[in-house]
XYZ file of C-alpha atoms in Angstrom:
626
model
C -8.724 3.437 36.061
C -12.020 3.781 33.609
C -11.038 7.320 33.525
C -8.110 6.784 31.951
C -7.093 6.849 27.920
C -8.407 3.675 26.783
C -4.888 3.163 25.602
C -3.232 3.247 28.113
C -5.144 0.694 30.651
C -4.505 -2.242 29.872
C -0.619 -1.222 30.719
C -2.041 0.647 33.950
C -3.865 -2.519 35.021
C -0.800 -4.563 34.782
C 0.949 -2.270 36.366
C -1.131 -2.376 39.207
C -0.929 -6.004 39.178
C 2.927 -5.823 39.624
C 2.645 -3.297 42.446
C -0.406 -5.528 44.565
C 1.915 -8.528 43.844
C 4.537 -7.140 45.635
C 2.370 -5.670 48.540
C 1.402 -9.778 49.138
C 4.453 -10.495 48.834
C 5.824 -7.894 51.374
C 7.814 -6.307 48.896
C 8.412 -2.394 48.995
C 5.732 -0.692 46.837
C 5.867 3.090 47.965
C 7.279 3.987 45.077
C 5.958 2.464 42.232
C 2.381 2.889 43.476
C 3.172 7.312 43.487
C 4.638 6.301 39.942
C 1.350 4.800 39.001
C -1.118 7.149 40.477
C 0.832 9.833 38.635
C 0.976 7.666 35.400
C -3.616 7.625 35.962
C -3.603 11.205 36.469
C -1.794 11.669 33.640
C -3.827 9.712 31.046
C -7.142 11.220 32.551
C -5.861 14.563 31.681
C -4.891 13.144 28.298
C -8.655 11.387 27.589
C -10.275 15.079 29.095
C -8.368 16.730 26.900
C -9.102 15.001 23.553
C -12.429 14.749 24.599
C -12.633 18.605 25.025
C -10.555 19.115 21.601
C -12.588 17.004 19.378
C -12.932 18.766 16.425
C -16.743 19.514 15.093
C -17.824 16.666 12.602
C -19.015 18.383 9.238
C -20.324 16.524 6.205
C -20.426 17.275 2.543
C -24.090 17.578 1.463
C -23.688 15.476 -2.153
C -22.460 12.150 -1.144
C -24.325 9.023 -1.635
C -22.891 7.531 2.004
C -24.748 10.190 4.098
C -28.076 8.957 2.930
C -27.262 5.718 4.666
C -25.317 7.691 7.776
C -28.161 6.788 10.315
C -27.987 3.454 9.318
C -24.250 3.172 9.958
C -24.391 5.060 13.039
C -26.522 2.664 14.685
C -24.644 -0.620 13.029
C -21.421 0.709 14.421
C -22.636 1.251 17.925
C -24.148 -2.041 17.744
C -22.307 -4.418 16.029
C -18.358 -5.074 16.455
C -18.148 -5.119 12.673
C -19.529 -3.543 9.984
C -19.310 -4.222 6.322
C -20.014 -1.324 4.413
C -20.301 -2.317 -0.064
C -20.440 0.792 -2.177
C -19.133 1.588 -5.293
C -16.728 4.072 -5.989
C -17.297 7.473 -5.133
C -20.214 6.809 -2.554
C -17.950 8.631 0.687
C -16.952 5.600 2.054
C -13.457 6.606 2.640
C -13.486 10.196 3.938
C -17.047 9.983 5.910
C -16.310 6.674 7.772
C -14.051 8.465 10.117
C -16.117 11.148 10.767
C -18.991 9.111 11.520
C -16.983 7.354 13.735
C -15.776 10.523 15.603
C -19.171 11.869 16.227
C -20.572 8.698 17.485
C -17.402 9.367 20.411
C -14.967 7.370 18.862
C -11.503 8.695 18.553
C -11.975 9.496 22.807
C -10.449 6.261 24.193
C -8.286 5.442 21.168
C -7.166 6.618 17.594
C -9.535 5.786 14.811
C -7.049 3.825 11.950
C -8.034 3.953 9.202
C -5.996 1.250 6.200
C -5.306 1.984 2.812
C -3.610 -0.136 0.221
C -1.253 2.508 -1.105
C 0.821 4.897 -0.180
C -0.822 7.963 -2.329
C -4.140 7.065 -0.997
C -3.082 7.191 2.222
C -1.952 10.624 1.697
C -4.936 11.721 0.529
C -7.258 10.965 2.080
C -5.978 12.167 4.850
C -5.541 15.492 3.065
C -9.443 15.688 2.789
C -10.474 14.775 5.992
C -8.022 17.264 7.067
C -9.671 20.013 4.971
C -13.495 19.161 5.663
C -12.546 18.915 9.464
C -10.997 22.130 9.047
C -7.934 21.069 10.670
C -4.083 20.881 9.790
C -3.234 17.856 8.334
C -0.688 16.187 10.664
C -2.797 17.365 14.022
C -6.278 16.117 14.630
C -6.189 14.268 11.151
C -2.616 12.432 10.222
C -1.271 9.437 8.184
C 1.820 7.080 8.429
C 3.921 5.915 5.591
C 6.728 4.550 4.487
C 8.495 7.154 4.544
C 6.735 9.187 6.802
C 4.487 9.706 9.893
C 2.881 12.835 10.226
C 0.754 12.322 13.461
C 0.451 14.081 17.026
C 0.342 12.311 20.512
C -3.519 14.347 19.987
C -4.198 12.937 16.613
C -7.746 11.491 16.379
C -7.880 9.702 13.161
C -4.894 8.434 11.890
C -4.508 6.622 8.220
C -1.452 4.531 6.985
C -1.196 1.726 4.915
C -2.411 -1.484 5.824
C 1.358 -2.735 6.049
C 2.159 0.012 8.837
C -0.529 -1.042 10.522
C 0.187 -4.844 10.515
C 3.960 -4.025 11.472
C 2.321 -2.487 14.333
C 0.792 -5.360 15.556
C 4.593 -7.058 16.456
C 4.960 -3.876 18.949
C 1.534 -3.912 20.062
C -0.324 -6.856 19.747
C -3.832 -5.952 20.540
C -4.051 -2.899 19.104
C -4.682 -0.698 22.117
C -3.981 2.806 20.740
C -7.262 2.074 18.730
C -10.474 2.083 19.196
C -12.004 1.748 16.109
C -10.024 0.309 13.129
C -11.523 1.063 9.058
C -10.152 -1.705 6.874
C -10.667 0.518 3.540
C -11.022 -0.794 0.281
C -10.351 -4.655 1.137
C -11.969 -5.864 -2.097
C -8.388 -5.937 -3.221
C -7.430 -8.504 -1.605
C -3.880 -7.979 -0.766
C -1.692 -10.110 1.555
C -1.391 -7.554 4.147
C -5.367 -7.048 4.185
C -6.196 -10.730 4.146
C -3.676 -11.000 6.528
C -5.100 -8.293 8.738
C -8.673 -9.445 8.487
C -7.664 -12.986 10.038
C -6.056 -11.202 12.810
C -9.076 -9.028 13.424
C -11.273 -11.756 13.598
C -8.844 -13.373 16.538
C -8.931 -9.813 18.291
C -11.932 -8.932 18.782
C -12.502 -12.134 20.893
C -10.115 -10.686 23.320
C -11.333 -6.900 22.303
C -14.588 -6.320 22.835
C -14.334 -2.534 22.818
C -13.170 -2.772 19.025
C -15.091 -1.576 16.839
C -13.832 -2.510 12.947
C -15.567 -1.310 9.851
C -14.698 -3.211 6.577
C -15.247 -1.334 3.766
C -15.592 -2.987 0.078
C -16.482 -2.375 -3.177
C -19.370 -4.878 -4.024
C -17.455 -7.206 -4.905
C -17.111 -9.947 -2.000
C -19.166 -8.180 0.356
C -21.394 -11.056 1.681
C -17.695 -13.275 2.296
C -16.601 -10.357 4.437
C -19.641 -10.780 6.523
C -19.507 -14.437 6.755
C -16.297 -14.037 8.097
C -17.328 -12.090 10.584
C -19.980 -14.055 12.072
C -20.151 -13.874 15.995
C -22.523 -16.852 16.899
C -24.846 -17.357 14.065
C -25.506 -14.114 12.592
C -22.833 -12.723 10.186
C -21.247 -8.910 10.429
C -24.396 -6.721 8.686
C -23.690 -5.569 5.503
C -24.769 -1.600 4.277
C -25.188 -1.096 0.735
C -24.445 2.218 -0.223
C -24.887 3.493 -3.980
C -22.600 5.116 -5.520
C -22.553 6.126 -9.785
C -25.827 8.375 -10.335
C -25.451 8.350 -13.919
C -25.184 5.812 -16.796
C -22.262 4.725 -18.446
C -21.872 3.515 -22.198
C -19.486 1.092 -22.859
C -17.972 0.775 -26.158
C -15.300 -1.629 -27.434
C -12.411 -0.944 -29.697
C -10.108 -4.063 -29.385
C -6.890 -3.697 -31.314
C -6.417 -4.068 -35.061
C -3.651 -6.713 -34.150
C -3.906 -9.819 -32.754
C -3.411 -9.975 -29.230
C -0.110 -11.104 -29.519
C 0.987 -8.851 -31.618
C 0.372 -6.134 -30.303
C 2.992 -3.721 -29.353
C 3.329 -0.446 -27.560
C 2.537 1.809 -30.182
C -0.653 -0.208 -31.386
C -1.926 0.373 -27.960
C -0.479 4.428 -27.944
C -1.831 4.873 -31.255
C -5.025 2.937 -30.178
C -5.310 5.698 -27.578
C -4.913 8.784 -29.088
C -7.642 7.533 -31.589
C -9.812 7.055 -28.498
C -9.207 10.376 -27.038
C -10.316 11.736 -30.422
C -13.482 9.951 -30.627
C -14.156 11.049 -27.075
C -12.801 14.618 -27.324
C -15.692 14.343 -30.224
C -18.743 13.609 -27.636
C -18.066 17.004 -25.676
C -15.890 18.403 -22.806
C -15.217 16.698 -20.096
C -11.792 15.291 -18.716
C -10.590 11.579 -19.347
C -8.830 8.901 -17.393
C -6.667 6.495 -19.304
C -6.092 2.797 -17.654
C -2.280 1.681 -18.084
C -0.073 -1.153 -16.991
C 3.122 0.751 -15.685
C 4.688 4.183 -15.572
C 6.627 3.069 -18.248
C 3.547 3.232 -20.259
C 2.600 6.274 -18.619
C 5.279 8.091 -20.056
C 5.270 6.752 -23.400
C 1.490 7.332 -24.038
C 2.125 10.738 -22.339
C 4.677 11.444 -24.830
C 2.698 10.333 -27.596
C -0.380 12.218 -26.803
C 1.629 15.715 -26.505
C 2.445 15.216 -29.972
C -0.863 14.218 -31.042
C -3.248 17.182 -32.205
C -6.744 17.109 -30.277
C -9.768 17.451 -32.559
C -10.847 20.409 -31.022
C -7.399 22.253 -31.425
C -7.978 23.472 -27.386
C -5.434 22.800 -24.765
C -5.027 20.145 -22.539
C -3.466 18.846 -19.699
C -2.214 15.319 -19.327
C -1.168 14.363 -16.013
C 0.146 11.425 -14.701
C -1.284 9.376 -11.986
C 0.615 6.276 -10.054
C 1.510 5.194 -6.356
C 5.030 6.894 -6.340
C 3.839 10.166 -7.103
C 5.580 12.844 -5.024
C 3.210 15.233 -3.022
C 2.867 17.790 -5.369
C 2.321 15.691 -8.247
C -0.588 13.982 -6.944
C -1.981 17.673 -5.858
C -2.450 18.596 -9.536
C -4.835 15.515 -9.771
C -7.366 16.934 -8.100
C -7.135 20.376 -9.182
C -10.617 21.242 -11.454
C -11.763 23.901 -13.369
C -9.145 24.140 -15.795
C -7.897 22.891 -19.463
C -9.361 19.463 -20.177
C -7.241 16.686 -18.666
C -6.194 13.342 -19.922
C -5.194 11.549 -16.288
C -2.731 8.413 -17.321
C -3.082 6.033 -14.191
C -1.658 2.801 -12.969
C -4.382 0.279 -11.058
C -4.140 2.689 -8.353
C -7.184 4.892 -9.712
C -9.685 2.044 -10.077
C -10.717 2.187 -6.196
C -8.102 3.812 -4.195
C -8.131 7.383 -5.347
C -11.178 9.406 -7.335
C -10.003 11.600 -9.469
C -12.981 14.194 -9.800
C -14.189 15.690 -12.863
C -13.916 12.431 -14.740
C -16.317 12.080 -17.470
C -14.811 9.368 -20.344
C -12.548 5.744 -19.118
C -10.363 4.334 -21.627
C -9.407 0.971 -20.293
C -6.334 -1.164 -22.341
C -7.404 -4.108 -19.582
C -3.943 -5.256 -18.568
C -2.345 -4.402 -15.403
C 0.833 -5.375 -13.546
C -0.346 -8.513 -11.449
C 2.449 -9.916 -8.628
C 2.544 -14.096 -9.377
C 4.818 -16.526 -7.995
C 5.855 -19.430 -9.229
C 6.167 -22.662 -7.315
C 7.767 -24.616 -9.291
C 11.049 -21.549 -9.988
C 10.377 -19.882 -6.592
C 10.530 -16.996 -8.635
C 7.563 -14.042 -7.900
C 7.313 -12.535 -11.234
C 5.023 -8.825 -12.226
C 3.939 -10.172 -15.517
C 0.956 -7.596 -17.368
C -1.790 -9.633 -17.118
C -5.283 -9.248 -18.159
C -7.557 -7.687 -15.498
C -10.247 -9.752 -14.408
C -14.139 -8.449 -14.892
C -14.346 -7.000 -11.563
C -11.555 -4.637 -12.495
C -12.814 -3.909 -15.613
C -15.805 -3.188 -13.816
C -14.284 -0.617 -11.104
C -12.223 1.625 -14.017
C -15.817 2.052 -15.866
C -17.286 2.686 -12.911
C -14.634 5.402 -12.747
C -16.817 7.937 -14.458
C -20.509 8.664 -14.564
C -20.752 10.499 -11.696
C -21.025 14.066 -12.857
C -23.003 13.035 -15.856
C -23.613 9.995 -18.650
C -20.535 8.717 -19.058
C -18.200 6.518 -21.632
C -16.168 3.595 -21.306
C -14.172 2.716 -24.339
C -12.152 -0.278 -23.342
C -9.364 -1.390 -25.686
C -10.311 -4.867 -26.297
C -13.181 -7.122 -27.186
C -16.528 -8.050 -25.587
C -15.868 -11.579 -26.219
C -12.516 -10.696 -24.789
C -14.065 -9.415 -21.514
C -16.650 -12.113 -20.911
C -13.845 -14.833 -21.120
C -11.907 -12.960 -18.219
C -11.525 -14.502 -14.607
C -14.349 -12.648 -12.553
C -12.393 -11.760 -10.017
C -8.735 -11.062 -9.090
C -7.065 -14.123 -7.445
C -6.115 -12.784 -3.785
C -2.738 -11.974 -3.611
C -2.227 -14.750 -1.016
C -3.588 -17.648 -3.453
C -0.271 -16.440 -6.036
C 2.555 -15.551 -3.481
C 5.659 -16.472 -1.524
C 4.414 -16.763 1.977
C 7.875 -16.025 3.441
C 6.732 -13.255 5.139
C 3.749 -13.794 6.443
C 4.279 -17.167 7.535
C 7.370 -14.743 9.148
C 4.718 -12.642 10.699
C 2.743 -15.007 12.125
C 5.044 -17.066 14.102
C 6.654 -13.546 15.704
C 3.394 -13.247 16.685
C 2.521 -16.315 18.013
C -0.407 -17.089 15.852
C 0.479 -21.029 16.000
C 0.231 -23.025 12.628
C -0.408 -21.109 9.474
C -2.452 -23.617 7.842
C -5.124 -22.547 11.089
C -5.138 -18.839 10.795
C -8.372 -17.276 9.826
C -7.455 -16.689 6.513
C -10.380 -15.835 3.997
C -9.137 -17.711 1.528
C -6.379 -20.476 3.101
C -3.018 -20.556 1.090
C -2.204 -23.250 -1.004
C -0.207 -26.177 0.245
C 2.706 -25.782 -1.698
C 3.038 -22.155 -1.305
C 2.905 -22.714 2.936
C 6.020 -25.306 1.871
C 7.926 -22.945 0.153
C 7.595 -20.124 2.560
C 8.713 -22.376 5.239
C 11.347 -23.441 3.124
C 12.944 -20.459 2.368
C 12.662 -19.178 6.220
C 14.522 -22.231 6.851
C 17.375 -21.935 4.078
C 17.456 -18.029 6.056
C 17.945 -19.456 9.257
C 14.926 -17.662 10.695
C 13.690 -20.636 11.776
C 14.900 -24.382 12.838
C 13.918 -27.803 12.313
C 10.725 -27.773 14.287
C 9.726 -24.602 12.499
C 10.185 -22.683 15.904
C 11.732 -19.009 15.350
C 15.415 -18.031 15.333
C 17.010 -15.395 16.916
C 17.958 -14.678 13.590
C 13.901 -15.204 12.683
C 13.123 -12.801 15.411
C 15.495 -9.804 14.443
C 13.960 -10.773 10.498
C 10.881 -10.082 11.957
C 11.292 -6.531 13.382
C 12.289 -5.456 9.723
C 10.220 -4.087 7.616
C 11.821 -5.457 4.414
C 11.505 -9.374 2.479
C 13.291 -11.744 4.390
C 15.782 -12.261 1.757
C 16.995 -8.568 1.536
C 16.759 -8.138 5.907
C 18.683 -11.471 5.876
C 21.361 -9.967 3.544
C 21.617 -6.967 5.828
C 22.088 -8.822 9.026
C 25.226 -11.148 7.388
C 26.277 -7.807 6.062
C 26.715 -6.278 9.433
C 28.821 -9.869 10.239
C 31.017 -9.020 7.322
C 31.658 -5.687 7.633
C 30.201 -4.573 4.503
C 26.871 -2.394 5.509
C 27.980 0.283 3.224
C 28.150 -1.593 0.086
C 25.434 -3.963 1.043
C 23.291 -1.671 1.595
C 23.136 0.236 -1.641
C 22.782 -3.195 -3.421
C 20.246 -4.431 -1.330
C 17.919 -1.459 -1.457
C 18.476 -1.514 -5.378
C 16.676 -5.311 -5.283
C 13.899 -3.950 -3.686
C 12.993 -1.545 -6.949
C 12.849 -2.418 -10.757
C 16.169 -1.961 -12.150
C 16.637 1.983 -13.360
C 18.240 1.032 -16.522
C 15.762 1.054 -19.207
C 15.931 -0.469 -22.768
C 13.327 0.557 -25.295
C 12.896 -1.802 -27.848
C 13.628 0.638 -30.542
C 17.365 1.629 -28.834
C 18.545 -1.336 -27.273
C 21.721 -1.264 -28.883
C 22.156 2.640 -27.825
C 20.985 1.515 -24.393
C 23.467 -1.402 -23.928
C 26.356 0.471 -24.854
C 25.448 3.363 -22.434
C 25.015 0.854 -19.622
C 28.376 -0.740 -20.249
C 29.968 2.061 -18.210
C 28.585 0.272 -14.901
C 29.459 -3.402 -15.699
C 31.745 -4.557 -13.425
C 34.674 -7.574 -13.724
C 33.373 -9.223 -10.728
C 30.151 -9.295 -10.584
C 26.294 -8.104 -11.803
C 25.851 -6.926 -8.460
C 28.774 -4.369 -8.376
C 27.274 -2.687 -10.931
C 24.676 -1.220 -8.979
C 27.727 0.904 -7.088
C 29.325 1.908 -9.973
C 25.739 2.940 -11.091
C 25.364 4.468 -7.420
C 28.410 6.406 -7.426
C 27.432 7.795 -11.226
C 24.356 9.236 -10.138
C 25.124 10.889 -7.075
C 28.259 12.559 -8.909
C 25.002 13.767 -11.254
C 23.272 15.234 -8.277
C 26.091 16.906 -7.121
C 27.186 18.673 -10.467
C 24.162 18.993 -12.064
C 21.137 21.405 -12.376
C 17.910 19.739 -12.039
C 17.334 19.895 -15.946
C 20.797 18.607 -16.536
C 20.433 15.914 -14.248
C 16.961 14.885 -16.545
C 18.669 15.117 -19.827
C 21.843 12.892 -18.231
C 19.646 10.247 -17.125
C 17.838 10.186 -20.417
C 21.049 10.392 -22.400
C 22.352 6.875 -20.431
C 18.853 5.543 -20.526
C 18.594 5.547 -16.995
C 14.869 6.127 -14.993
C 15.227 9.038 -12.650
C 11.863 7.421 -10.789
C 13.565 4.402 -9.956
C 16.817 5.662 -9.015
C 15.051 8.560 -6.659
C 12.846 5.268 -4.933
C 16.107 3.528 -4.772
C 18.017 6.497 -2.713
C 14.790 6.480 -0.485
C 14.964 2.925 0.138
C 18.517 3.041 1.025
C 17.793 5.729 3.210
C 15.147 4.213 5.180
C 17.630 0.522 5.116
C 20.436 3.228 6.622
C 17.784 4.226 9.381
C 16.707 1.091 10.303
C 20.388 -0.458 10.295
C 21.142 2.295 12.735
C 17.967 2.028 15.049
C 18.764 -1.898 15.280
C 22.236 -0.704 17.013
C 24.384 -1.782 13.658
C 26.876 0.978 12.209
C 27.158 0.779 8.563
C 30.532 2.517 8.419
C 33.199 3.689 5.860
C 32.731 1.946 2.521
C 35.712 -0.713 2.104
C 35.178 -2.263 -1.688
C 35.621 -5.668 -0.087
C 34.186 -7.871 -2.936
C 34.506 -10.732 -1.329
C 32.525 -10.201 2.387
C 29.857 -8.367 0.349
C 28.929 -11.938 -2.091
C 29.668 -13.499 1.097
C 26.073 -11.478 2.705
C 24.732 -11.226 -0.557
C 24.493 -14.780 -0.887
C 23.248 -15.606 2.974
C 20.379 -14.097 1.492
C 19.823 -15.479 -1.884
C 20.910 -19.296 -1.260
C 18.036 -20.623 -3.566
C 18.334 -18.296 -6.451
C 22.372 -19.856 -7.013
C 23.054 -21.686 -10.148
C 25.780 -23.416 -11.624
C 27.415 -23.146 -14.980
């Protein structure tokens, strides 16, 4: 049995429990003992074969990590968790796994390796792929959302750290891994706390594991305290990162804060990029709230007129971004660009080549409100540490400049961190999570930072008011089938009453438009223009019908249209082509789970009144009265 794939014996073992159970019991177990022998034989083959196909390990000479790759070596071998605190550009994400995989890891079990975002996920795996010299998908491969492009022989797998919790329901202790890289958990996000309580439970029962937590430097020492096996916290490697200095210069906004719109802050830009263009070449990354901004500033920049008269390439950069958008990001040696990026450039991807920040210090930040049980994306402020990550964004090819958009005073008086997501969310789902997995009590999980009282209440309020769980806070059926869907408990709750009612078509469509920002935009400037284009998908009954009038428009688009006509139509009826391409993906991965969990949506059947009837299920809480 040691010779087997490590993931695969803890099911051999109990297998070979059931079969010497029923040899004391003087049961027949011919059979299922040739099954198992066959079953060993086959996972030995599968462990000498991945052992024999392990791809050569190859490092890049010029990053900061390898000077430290001894070091981590030996902690990794060592210790069941490593904390590893660089800054940005160091290596940490691409060498990790390969450090891993010549140390023997990857043998016994996949190396996973988490990232917060979809795009990161994505590429990072594209690199390894390339310095492995591999194709991406076989010894190097990533799951998404939308997709998973891995072998039975892949060796180092990354995904999102909500893939990889969802994987926990199916497989609770992890065994296809070996070795699990939390990346980039500075940020705090539900799924990652979430993850790093759960890690901390498994490894008791793991001691194989081996899980390397990597960070920026913020929070590193809390990480390792976490960690602590007996009295000696997880060791911590420092790794260095930025080689050169960076200037920082502020230029906060003629206006007061308040009064500040978008085209102080566009206009505020473009004289940035000038100033900067002034200092010499080099290409420029521009910090900005939403792709809403991206595109405006992106519009306004193409008809600004650079200093130095030469051409340039603005690109934009946020977690949506198809494939071959994102490519173009880290394609050098041309034009100089101008890269307008969401938050997801501060840590999770490194745009090379970057020599000037411009930083407008607000970003979208998730908050939920007790008292409204609303969770609102207000632009916030970033906090200091964020501030600190998009300067830290250049400076690595040479002296670099920061020009952030505000005031020092400004700065100073900012939070220093980022509340973690799970100090300013609904805990619905996780507190969903957790019982499916029998964690017992939320209020005891190993959470870095424990929830707040009245967000646990709400949480278990709202599971209740779903039905996914009873009076005693014990899981439903209802809480159980919630569980196995990868969607908020509201919108999977919808979709179960929907299947009652007969009304999965038309349920559907709605529900996977509530999981995206609404498509129909309003500028300030044409609201009027915009209302009376929208009017077209109002409906008698109700707001939510509108989203399958809007549904039917734009697939009659798609089908009649070029791809240029189909732009100019949705910018003639004010309509975001972004959202309304992530709202037919959504629906399409709803449609796939609806059929996987045996439900048939069927022919669509306008009944009004069964689809409020599942709406509602679903959103009991959010009804008001007139």
């Amino acid at each position: 049995m040691d010779g087997a794939w490590g993931a695969d014996r803890f099911r051999l073992r109990r297998r070979l429990r059931g079969v010497e159970q029923a040899r004391a019991a003087g049961k027949p177990f011919d059979r299922s003992l040739e099954r198992l022998a066959r079953e060993v034989e086959q996972s030995v083959e599968l462990r000498q074969r991945r052992l024999a196909k392990r791809p050569p390990v190859r490092y890049e000479d010029n990053l900061p990590i390898l000077a430290r790759r001894e070091e981590i070596a030996q902690a990794i071998a060592q210790h069941p968790v490593v904390v590893v605190s660089g800054e940005t550009g160091s290596g940490k994400s691409t060498q990790h796994p390969k450090i891993c995989l010549e140390l023997g890891r990857g043998i016994d079990g996949i190396i996973g390796h988490t990232q917060p975002r979809r795009i990161a996920a994505r590429s990072v795996a594209s690199r390894l792929a390339e310095e492995l010299r591999t194709p991406l998908g076989d010894a190097v491969g990533f799951k998404i959302r939308f997709a998973d492009v891995t072998k039975p022989e892949t060796y180092i797998k990354l995904m999102t750290d909500g893939i990889l919790l969802a994987e926990t329901q199916s497989d609770h202790f992890l065994n296809q891994y070996d070795t699990i890289i939390l990346d980039e958990a500075h940020e705090r996000s539900l799924n990652i706390d979430f993850l790093l309580g759960y890690m901390k439970r498994l490894l008791d029962k793991r001691r194989d594991l081996r899980v390397i937590i990597t960070s920026a430097t913020i929070d590193a020492a809390r990480f390792a305290e976490h960690f602590s096996f007996g009295q000696s916290p997880a060791p911590v490697i420092e790794v260095s990162g930025r080689t050169y200095p960076v200037e920082v210069r502020y230029r906060p906004l003629e206006s007061d804060e308040d009064g500040a719109d978008d085209s102080d802050v566009q206009q505020a830009i473009a004289t940035a990029v000038d100033e900067l263009t002034a200092e010499g070449p080099g290409d420029m990354l521009v910090f900005l709230p939403t792709e809403r901004d991206i595109r405006e500033t992106a519009k306004t920049l193409r008809g600004h007129t650079l200093r130095d008269g030469r051409k340039t390439d603005i690109l934009p950069l946020y977690a949506r971004l198809s494939a071959a958008e994102q490519n173009r990001i880290f394609q050098t040696g041309g034009p100089r660009r101008i890269v307008l990026a969401t938050n997801v450039a501060e840590s999770s991807l490194t745009v090379p080549g970057i020599r000037y920040v411009i930083d407008t210090g607000t970003a979208r930040i998730s908050r939920y409100s007790a008292r409204s049980q609303v969770q609102r994306l207000p632009i916030e402020p970033v906090s200091q540490a964020s501030a600190d990550q998009r300067k830290g964004r250049c400076g690595r090819i040479g002296p670099g400049i920061c020009i952030r958009l505000y005031s020092e005073e400004d700065y100073l008086a900012r939070d220093r961190y980022t509340t973690p997501e799970i100090r300013r969310t609904n805990l619905a789902s996780v507190i969903l999570q957790s019982e499916a997995l029998r964690l017992g009590p939320i209020n005891e999980f190993p959470f870095l930072d424990p929830p707040r009282p009245e967000h646990i209440r709400d949480g278990y309020k709202t599971l209740f008011e779903l039905g996914a769980i009873d009076d005693e806070q014990r899981l439903t059926d209802v809480g159980q089938r919630l569980a196995r869907m990868p969607v908020d408990p509201r919108i999977g709750r919808i979709i179960l009453a929907a299947a009652k009612e007969g009304s999965l078509h038309e349920v559907l469509i709605i529900a996977s438009a509530l999981e995206v920002r609404d498509p129909r935009e309003r500028p300030v400037e044409k609201q009027q223009a915009a209302d009376e284009r929208h009017a077209q998908f109002a409906h008698e009954e109700s707001d939510f019908l509108s989203y399958l009038k809007l549904w039917d428009f734009y697939h009659h688009l798609k089908e009649t249209l070029s791809r240029n006509q189909l732009q100019r139509a949705c910018r003639d009826n004010f309509l975001s082509q972004n959202r309304l391409r992530e709202w037919v993906d959504i629906h399409r991965q709803l449609y796939q789970l609806v059929r996987e969990s045996g439900y048939k949506p069927g022919p669509r059947r306008n009944d009004y009144k069964a689809t409020h009837r599942a709406l509602l299920t679903g959103l009991l809480s959010n009804i008001a009265l007139e």
